[in-house]
mmCIF file with all atom_site columns, C-alpha atoms in Angstrom:
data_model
loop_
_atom_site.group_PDB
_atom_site.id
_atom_site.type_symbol
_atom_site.label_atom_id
_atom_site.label_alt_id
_atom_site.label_comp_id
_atom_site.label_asym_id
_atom_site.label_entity_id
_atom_site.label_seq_id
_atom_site.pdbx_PDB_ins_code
_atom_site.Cartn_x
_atom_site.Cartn_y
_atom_site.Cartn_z
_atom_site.occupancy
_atom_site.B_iso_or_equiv
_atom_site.pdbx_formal_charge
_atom_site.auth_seq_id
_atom_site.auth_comp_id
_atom_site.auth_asym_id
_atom_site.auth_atom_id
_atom_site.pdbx_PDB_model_num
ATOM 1   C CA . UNK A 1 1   ? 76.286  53.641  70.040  1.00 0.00 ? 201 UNK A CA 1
ATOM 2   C CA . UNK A 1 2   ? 76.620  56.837  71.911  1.00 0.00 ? 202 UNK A CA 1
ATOM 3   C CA . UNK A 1 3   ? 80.006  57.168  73.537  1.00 0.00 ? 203 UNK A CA 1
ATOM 4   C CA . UNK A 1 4   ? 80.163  60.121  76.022  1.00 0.00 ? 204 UNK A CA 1
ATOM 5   C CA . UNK A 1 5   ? 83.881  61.752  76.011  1.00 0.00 ? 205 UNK A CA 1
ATOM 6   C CA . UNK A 1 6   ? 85.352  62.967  79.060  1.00 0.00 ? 206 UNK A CA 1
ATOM 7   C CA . UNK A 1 7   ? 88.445  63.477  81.170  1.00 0.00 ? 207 UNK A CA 1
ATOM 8   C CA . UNK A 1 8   ? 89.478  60.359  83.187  1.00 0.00 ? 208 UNK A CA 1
ATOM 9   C CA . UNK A 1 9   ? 90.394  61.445  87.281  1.00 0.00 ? 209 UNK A CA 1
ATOM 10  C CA . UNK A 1 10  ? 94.109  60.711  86.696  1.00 0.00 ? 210 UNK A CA 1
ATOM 11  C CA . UNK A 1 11  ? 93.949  63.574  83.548  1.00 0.00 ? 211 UNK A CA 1
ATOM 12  C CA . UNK A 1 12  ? 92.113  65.972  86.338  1.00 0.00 ? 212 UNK A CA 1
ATOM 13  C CA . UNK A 1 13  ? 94.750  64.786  88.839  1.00 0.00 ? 213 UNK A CA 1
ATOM 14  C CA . UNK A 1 14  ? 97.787  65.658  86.365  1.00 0.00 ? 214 UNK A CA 1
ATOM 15  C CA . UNK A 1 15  ? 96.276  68.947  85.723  1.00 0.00 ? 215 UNK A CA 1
ATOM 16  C CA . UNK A 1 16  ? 95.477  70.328  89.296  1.00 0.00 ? 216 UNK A CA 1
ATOM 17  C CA . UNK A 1 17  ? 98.955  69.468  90.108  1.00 0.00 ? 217 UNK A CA 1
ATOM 18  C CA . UNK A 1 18  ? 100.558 71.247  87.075  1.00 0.00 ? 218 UNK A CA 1
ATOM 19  C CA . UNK A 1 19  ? 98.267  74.575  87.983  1.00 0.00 ? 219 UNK A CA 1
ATOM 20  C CA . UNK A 1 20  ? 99.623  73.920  91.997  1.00 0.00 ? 220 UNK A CA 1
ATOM 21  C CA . UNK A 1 21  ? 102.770 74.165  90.942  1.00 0.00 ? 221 UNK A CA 1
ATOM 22  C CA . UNK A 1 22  ? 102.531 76.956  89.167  1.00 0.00 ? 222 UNK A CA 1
ATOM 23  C CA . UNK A 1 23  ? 100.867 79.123  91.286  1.00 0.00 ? 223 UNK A CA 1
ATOM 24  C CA . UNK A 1 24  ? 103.147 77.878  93.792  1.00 0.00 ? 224 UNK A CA 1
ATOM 25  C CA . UNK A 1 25  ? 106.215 79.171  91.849  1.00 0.00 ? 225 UNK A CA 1
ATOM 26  C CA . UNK A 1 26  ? 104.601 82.543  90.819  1.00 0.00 ? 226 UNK A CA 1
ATOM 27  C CA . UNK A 1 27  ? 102.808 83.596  93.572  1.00 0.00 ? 227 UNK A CA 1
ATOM 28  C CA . UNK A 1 28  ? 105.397 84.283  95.870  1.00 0.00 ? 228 UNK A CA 1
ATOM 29  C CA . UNK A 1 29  ? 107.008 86.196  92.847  1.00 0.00 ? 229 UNK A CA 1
ATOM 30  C CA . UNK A 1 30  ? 104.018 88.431  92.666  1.00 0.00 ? 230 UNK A CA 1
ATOM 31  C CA . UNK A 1 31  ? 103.479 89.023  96.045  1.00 0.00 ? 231 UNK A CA 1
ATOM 32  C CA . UNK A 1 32  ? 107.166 89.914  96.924  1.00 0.00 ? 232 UNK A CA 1
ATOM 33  C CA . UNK A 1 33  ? 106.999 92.463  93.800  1.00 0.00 ? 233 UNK A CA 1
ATOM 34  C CA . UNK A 1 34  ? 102.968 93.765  95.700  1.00 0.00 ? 234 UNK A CA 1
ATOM 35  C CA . UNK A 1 35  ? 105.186 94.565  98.826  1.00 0.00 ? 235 UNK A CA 1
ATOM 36  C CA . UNK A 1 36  ? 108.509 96.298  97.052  1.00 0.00 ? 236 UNK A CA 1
ATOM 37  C CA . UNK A 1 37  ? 106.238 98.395  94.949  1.00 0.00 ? 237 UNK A CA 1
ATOM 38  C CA . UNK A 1 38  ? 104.686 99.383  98.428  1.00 0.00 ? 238 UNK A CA 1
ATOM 39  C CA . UNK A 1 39  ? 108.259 100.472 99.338  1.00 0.00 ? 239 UNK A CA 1
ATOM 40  C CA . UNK A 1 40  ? 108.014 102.573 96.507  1.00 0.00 ? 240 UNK A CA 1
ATOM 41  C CA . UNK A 1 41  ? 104.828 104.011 97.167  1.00 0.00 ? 241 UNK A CA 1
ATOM 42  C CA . UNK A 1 42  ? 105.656 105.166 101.190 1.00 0.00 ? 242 UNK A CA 1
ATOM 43  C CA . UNK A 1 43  ? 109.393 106.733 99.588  1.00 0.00 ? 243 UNK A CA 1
ATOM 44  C CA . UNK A 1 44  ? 107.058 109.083 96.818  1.00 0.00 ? 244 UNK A CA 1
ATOM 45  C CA . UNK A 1 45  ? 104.923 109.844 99.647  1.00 0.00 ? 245 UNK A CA 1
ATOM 46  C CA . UNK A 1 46  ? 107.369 111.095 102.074 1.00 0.00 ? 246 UNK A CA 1
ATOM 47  C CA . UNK A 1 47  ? 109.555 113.081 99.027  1.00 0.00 ? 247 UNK A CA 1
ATOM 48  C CA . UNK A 1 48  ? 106.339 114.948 98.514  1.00 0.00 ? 248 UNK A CA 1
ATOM 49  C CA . UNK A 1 49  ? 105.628 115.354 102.215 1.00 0.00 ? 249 UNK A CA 1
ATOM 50  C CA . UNK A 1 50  ? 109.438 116.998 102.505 1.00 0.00 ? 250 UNK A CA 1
ATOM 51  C CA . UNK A 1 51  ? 108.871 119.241 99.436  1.00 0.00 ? 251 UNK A CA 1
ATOM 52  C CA . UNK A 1 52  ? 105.859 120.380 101.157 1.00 0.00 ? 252 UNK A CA 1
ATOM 53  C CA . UNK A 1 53  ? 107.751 120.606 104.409 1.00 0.00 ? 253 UNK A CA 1
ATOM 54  C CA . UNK A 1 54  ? 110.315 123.152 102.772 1.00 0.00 ? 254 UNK A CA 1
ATOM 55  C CA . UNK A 1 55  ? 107.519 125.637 100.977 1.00 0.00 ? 255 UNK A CA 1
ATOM 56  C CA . UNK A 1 56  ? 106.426 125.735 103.992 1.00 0.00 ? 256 UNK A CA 1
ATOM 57  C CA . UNK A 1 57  ? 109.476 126.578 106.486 1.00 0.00 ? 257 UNK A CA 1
ATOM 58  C CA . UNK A 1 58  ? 110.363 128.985 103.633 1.00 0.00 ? 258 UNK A CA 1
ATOM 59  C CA . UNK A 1 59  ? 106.762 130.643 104.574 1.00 0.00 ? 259 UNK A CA 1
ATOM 60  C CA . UNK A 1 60  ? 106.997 130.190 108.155 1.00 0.00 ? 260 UNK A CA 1
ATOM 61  C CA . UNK A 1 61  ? 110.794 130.238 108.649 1.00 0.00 ? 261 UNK A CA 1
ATOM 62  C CA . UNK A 1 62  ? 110.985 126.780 110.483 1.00 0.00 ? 262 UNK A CA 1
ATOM 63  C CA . UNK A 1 63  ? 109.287 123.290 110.035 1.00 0.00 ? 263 UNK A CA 1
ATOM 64  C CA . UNK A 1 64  ? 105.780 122.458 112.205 1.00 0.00 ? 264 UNK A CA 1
ATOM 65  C CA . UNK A 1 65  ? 106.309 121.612 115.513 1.00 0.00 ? 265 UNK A CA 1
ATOM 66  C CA . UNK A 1 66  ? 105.960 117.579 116.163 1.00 0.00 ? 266 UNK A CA 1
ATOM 67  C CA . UNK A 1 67  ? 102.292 118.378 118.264 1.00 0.00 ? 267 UNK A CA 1
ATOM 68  C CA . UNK A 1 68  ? 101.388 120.232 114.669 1.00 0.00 ? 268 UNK A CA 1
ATOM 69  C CA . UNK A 1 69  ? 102.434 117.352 112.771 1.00 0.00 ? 269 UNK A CA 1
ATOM 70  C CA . UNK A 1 70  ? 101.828 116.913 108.399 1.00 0.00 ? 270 UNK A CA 1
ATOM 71  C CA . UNK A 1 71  ? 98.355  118.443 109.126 1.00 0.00 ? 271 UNK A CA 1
ATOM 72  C CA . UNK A 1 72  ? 100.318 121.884 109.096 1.00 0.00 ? 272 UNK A CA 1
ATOM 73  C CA . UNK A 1 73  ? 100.535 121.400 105.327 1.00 0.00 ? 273 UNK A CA 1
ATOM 74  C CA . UNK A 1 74  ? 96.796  121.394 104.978 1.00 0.00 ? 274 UNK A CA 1
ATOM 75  C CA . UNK A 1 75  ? 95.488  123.340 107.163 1.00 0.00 ? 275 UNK A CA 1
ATOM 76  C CA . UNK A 1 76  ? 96.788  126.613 108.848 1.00 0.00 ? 276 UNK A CA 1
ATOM 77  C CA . UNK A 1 77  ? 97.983  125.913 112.168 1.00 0.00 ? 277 UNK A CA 1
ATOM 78  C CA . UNK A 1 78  ? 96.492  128.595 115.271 1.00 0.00 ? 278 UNK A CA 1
ATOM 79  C CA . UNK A 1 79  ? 99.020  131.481 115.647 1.00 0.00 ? 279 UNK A CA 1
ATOM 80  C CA . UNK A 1 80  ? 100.949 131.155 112.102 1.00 0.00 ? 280 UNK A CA 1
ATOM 81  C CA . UNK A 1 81  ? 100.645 134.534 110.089 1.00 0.00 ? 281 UNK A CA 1
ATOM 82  C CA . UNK A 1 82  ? 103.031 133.868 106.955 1.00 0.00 ? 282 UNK A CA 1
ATOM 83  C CA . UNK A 1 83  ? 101.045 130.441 106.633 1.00 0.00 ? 283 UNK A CA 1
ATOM 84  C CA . UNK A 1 84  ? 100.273 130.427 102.274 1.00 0.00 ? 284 UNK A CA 1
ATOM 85  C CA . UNK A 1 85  ? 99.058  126.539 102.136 1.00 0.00 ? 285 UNK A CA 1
ATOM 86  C CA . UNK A 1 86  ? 97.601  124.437 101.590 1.00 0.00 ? 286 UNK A CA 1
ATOM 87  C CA . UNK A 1 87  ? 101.105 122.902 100.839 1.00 0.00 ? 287 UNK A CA 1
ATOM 88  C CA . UNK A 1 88  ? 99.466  119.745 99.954  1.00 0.00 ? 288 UNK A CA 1
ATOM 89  C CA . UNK A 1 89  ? 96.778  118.976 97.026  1.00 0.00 ? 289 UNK A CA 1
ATOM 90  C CA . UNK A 1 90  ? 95.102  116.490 98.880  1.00 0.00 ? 290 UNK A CA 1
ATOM 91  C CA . UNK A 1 91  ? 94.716  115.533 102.774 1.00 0.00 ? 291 UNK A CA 1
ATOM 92  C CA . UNK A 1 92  ? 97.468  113.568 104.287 1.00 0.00 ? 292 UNK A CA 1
ATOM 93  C CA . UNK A 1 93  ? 97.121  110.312 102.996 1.00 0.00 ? 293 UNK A CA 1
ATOM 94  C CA . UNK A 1 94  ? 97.789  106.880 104.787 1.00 0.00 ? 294 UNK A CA 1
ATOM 95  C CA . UNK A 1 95  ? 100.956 105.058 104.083 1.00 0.00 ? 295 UNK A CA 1
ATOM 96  C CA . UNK A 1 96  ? 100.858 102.116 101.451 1.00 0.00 ? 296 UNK A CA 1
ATOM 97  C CA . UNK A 1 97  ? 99.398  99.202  105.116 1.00 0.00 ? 297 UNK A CA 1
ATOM 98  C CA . UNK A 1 98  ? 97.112  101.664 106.580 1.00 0.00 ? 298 UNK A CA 1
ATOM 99  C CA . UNK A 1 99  ? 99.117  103.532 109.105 1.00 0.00 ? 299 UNK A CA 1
ATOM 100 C CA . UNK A 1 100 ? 99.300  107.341 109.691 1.00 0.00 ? 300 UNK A CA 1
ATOM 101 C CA . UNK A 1 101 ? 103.139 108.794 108.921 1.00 0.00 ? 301 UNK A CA 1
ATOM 102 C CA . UNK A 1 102 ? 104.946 109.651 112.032 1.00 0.00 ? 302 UNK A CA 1
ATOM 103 C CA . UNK A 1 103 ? 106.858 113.467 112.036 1.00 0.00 ? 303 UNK A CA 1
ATOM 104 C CA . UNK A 1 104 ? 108.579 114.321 114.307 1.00 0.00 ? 304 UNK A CA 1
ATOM 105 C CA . UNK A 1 105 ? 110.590 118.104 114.376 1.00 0.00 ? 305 UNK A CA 1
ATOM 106 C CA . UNK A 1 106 ? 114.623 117.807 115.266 1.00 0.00 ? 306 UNK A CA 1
ATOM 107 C CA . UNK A 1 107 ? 115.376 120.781 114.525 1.00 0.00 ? 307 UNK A CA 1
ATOM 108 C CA . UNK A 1 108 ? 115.043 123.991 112.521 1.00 0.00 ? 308 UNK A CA 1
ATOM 109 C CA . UNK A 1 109 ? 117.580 121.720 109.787 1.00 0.00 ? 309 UNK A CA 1
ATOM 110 C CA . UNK A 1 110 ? 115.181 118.786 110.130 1.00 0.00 ? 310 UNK A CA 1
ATOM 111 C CA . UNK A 1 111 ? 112.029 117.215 109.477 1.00 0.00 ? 311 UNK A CA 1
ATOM 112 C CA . UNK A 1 112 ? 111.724 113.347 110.394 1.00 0.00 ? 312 UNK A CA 1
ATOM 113 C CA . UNK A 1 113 ? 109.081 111.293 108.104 1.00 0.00 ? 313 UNK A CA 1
ATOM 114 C CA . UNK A 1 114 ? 108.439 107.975 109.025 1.00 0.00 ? 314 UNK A CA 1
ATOM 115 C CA . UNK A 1 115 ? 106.498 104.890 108.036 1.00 0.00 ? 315 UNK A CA 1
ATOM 116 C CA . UNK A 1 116 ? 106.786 101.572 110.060 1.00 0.00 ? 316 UNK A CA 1
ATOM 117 C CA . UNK A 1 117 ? 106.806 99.620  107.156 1.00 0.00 ? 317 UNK A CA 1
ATOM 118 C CA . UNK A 1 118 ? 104.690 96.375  106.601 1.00 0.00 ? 318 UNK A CA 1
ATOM 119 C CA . UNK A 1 119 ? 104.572 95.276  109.903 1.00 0.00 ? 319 UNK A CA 1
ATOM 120 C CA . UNK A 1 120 ? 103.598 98.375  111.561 1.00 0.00 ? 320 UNK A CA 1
ATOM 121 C CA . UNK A 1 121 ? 106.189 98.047  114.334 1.00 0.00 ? 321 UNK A CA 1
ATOM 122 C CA . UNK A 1 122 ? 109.268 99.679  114.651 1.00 0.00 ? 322 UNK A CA 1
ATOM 123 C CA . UNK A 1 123 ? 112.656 98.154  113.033 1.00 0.00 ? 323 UNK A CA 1
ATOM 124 C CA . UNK A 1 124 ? 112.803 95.175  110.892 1.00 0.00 ? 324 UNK A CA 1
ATOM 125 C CA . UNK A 1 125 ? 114.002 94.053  107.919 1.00 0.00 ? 325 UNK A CA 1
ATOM 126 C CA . UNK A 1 126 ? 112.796 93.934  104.023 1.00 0.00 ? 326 UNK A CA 1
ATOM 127 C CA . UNK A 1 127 ? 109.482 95.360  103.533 1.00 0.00 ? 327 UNK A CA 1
ATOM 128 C CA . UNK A 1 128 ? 109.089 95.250  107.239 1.00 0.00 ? 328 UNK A CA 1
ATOM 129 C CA . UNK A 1 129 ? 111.503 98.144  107.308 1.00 0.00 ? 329 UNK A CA 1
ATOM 130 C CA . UNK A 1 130 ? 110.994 101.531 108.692 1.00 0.00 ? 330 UNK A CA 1
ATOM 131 C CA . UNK A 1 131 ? 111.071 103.976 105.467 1.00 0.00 ? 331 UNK A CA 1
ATOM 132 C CA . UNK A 1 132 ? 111.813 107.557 106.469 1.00 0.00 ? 332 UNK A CA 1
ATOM 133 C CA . UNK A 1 133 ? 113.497 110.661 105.115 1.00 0.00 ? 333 UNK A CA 1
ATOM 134 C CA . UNK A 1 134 ? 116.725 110.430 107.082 1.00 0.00 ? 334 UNK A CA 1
#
């Protein structure tokens, strides 16, 4: 007699719920991690950016104006003689979600850096932070 071995529904049952919660539990874990290393990524990003920002204002003598923005570290802005970039290996890249870092000039003392954070808006809390130089 040929007896064909199987799993019963409650054994499939069991198991889906054991793998639920599981994933339930350690997903959350791993995504919170995905967004903090994110943090991480946007504050390396804008230290480089301000290293870059201070080769050049010892070149030039100040930072870019805000209307010249962190594309001054790549290429030589119209009407800037001392210019000795590119400052930068690489173009200006996006921040960790997608968005283009703000600058913004204060002053000849300061050069303002910004990301919006995860949820692209200004403010917030957590990951949803702004992340900026100041």
């Amino acid at each position: 007699m040929n007896k064909t071995r199987g799993f019963t529904l409650i054994e499939l049952l069991v198991v889906i719920v054991i793998l639920g919660v599981l994933i339930g539990y350690v997903a959350p874990n791993y995504f919170n991690q995905l967004q903090q290393s994110k943090v991480s990524v946007a504050r390396t990003q804008i230290y480089a950016f301000e290293n870059a920002l201070d080769r050049y204002r010892i070149n030039i003598g100040k930072y870019p104006e805000t209307r010249q923005g962190l594309s001054a570290l790549v290429t030589q802005p119209a009407g800037i003689v001392n210019w000795n970039g590119p400052y930068l290996r690489k173009a200006i890249p996006k921040d960790p979600w997608g968005s283009d870092y703000q600058y913004r000039k204060a002053d000849d003392e300061k050069a303002i850096i910004l990301s919006l954070g995860a949820d692209k808006k200004a403010g917030g809390q957590n990951t949803d932070a702004d992340i900026t130089n100041n």
